[in-house]
PDB file of C-alpha atoms in Angstrom:
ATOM      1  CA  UNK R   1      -4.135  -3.454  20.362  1.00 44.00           C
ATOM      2  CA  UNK R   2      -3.340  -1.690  17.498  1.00 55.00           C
ATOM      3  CA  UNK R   3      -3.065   1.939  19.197  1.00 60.00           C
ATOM      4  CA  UNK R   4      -2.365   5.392  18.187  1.00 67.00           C
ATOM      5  CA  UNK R   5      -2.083   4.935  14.110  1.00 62.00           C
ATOM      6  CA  UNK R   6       0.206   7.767  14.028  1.00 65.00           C
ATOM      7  CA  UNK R   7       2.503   6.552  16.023  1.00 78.00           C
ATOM      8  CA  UNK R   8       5.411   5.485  14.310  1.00 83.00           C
ATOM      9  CA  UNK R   9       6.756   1.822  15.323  1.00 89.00           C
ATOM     10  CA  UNK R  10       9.420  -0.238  13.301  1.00 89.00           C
ATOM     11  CA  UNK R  11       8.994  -1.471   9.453  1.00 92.00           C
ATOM     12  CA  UNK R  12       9.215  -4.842  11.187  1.00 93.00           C
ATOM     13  CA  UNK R  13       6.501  -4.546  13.131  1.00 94.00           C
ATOM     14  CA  UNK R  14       4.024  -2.796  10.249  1.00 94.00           C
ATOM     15  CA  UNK R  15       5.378  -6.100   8.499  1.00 95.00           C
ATOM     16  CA  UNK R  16       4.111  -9.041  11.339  1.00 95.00           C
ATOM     17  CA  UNK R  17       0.929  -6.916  10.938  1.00 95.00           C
ATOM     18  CA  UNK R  18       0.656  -7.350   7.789  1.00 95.00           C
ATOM     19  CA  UNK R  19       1.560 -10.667   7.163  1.00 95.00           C
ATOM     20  CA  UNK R  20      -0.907 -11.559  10.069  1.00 94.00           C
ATOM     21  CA  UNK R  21      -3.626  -9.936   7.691  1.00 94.00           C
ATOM     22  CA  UNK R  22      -2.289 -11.884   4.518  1.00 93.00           C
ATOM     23  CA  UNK R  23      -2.743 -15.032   6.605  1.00 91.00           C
ATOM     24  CA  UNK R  24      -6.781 -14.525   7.239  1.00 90.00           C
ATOM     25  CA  UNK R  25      -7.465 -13.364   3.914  1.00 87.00           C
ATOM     26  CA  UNK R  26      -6.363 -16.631   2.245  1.00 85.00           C
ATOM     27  CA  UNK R  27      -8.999 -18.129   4.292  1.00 84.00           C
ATOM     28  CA  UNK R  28     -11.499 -15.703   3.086  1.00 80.00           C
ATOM     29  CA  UNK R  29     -11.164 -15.977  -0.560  1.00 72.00           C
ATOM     30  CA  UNK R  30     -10.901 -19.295  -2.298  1.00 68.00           C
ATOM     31  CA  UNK R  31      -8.205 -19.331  -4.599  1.00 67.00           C
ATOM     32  CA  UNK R  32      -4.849 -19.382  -4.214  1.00 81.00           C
ATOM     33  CA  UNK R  33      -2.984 -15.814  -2.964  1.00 87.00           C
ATOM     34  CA  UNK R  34       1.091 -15.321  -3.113  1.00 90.00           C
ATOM     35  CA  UNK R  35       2.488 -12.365  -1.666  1.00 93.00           C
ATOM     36  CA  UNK R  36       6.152 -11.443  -2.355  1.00 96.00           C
ATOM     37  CA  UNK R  37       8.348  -9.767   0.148  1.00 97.00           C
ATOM     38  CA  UNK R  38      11.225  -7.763  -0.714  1.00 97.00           C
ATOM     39  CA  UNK R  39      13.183  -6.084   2.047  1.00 95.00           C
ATOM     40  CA  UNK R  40      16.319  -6.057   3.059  1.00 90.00           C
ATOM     41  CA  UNK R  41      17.527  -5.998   6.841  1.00 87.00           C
ATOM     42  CA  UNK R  42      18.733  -2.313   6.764  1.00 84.00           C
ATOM     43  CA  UNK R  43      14.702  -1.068   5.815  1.00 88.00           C
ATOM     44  CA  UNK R  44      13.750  -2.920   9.258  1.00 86.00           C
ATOM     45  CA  UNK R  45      15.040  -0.465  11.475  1.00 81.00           C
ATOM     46  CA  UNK R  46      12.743   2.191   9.733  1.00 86.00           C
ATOM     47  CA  UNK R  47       9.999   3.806  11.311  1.00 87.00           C
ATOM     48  CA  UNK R  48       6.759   4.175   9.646  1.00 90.00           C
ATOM     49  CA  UNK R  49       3.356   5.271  11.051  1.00 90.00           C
ATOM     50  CA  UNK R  50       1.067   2.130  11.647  1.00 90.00           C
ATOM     51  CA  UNK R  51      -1.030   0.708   9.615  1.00 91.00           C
ATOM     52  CA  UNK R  52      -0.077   2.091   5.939  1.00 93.00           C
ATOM     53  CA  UNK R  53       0.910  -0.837   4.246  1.00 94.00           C
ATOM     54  CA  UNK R  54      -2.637  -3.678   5.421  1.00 94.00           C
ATOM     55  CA  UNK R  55      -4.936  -0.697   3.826  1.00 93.00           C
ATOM     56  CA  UNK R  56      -3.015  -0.743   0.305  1.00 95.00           C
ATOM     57  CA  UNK R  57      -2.346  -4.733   0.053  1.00 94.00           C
ATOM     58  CA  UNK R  58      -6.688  -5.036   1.264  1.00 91.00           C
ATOM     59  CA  UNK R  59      -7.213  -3.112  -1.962  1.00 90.00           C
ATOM     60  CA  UNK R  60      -4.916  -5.447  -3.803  1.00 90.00           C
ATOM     61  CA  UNK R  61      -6.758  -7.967  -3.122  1.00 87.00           C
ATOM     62  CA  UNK R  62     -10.084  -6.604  -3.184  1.00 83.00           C
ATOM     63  CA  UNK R  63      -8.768  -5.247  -6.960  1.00 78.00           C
ATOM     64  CA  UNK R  64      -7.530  -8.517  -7.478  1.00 73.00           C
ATOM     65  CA  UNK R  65     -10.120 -11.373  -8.583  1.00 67.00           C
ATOM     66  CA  UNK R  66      -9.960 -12.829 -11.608  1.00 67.00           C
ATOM     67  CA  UNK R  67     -11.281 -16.032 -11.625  1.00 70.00           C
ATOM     68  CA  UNK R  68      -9.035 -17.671 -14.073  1.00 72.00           C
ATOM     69  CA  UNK R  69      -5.565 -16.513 -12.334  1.00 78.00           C
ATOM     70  CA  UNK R  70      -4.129 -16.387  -8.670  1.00 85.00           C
ATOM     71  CA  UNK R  71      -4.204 -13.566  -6.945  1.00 87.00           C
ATOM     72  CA  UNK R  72      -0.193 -11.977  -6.540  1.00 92.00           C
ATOM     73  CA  UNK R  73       0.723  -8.898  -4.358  1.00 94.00           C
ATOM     74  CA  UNK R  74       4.903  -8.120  -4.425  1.00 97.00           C
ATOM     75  CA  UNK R  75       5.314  -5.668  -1.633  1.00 97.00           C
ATOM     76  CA  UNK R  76       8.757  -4.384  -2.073  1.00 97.00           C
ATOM     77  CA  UNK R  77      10.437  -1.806   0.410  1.00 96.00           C
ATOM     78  CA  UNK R  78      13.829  -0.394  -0.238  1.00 92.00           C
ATOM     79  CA  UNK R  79      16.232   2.829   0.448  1.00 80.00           C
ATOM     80  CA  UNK R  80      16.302   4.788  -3.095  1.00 76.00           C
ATOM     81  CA  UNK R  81      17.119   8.915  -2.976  1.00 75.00           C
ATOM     82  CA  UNK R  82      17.447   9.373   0.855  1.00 75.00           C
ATOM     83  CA  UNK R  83      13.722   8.134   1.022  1.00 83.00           C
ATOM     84  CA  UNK R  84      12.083   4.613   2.373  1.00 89.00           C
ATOM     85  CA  UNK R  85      10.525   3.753  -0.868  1.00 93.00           C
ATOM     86  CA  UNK R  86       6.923   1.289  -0.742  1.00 96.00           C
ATOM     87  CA  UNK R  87       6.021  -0.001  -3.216  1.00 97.00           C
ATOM     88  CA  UNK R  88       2.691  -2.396  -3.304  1.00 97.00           C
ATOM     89  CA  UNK R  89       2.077  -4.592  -6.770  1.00 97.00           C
ATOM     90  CA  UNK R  90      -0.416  -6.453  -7.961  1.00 94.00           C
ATOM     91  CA  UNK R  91      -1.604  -8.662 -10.944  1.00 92.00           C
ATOM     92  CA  UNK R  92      -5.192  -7.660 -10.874  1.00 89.00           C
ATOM     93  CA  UNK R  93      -7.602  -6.083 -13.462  1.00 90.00           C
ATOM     94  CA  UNK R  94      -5.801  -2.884 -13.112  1.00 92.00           C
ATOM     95  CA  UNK R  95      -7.917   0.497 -14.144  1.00 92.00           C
ATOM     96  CA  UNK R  96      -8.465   2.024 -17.237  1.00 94.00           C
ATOM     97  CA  UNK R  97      -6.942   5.873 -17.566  1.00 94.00           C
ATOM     98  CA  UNK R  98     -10.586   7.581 -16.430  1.00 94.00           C
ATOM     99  CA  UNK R  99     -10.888   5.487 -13.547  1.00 91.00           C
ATOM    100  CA  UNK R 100      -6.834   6.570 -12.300  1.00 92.00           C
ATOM    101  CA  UNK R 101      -7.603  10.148 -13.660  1.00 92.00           C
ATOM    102  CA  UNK R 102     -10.772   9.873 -10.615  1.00 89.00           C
ATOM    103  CA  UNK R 103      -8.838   8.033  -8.062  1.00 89.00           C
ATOM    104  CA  UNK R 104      -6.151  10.614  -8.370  1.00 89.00           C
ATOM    105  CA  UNK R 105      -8.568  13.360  -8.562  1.00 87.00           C
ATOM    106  CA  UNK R 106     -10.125  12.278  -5.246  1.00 85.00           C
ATOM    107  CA  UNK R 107      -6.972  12.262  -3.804  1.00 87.00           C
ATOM    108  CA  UNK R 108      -7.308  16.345  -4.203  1.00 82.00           C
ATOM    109  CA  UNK R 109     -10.885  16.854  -3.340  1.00 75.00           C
ATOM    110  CA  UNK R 110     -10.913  15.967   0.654  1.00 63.00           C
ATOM    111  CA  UNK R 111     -14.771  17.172   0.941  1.00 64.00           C
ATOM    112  CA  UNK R 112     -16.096  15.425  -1.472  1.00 62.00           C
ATOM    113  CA  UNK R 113     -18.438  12.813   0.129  1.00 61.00           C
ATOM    114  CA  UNK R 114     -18.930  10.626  -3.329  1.00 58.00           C
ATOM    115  CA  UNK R 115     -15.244   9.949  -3.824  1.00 54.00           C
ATOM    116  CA  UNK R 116     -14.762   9.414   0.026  1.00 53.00           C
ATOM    117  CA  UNK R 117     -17.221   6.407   0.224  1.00 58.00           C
ATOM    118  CA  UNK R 118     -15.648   5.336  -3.060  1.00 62.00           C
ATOM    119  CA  UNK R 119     -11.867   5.479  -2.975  1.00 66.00           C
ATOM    120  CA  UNK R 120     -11.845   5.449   1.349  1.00 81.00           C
ATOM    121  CA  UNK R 121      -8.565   3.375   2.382  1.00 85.00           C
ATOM    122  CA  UNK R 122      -6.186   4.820  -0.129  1.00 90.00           C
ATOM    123  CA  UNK R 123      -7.404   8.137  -0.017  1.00 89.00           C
ATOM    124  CA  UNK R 124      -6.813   7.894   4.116  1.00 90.00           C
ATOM    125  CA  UNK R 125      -3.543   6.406   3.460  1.00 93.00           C
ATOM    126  CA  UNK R 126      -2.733   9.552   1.130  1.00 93.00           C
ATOM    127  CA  UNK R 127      -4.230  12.212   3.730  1.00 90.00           C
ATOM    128  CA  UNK R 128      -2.406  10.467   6.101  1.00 92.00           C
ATOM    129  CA  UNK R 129       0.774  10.363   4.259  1.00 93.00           C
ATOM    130  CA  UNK R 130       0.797  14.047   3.113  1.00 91.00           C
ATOM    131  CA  UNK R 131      -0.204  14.721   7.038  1.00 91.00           C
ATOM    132  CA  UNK R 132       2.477  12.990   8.603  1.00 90.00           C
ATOM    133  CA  UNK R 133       5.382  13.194   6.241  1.00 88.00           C
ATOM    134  CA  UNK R 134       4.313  16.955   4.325  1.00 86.00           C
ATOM    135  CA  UNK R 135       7.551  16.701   2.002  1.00 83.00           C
ATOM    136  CA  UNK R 136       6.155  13.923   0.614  1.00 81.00           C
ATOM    137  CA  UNK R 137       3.527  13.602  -2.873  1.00 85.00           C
ATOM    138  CA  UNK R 138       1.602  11.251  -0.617  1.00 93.00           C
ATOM    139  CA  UNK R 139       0.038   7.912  -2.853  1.00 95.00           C
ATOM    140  CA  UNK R 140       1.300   7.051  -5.694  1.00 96.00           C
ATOM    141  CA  UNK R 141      -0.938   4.796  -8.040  1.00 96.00           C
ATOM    142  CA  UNK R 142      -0.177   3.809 -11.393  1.00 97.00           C
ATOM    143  CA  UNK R 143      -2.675   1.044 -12.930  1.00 96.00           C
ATOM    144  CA  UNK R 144      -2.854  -0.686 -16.728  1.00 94.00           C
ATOM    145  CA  UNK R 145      -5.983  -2.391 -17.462  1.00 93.00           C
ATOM    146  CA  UNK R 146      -5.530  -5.670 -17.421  1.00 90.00           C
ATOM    147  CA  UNK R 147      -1.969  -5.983 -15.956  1.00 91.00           C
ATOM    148  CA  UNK R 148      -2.447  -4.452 -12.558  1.00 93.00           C
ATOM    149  CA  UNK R 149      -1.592  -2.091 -10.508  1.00 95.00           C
ATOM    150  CA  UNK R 150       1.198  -0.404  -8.250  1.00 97.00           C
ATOM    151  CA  UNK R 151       0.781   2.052  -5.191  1.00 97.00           C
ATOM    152  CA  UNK R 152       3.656   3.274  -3.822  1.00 96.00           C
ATOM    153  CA  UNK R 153       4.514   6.391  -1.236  1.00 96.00           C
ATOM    154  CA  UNK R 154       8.133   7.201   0.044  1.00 93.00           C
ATOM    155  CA  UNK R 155       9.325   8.149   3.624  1.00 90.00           C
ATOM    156  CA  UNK R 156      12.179  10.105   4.617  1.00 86.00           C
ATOM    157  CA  UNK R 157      14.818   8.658   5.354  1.00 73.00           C
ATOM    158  CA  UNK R 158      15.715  10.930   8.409  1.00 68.00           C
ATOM    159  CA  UNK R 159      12.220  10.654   9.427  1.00 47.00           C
ATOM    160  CA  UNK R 160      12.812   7.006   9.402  1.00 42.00           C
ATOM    161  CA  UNK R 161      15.731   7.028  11.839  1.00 41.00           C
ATOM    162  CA  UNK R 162      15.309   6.713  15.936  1.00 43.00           C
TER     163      UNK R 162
END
């Protein structure tokens, strides 16, 4: 069982989970998918609140397809200005500026129905953020068309610690 997905539990463990969800969605899709993991041991004792990074790396790949190329997440996690810093990239289509300026945008509007339905897992994983760790700027995207995208969100690094 997942439980409580506000309880915090180790970087380590958010990672198994993860992983576990890479491993059934290269049975789902047909092509080839390579995920990168970049961590060193000192970001495993870090506390994060469950389920954060599966959300951001199912929109990678849902973002993803292109039929001519693999599909390649890097999910990178590091110590940089007192903060855990997350970072999630991909090689997919990536967004053009008026599709960012919306996600964004959504990330501000929490009533609006249209943009919930639209945008749902990152904008949760941004209400959550900004809920859980209010110092933070919550989700950060940043897109290109055609050379993907990164979403990233930092943790504190004393909320990190036991």
């Amino acid at each position: 069982s997942l439980g409580s997905p506000d309880k915090a539990i180790s970087i380590k463990e958010e990672i198994e989970i993860a992983k576990t969800y890479v491993e059934l969605q290269k049975y789902r899709y047909c092509q080839k998918i390579m995920v990168f993991w970049e961590y060193s041991q000192e970001c495993l004792q870090c506390k994060i609140a469950r389920m954060l990074l599966q959300p951001i790396i199912e929109n990678a790949f849902a973002h993803s397809k292109r039929e001519e190329q693999d599909i390649l997440v890097k999910i990178r996690l590091r110590y940089k200005n007192g903060n855990l810093q997350v970072k999630v990239i991909d090689n997919g289509i990536g967004m053009p500026p008026e599709k960012l300026r919306e996600l964004k945008d959504s990330f501000q509007t929490p009533d609006d129905p249209i943009a919930a339905v639209i945008h749902i897992g990152l904008k949760n994983i941004n209400a959550r953020l900004r809920l859980l760790y209010p110092e933070n700027r919550g989700l950060i995207i940043r897109s290109r068309l055609n050379l993907g995208t990164v979403a990233e969100f930092n943790i504190p690094q004393d909320f990190t610690q036991e």
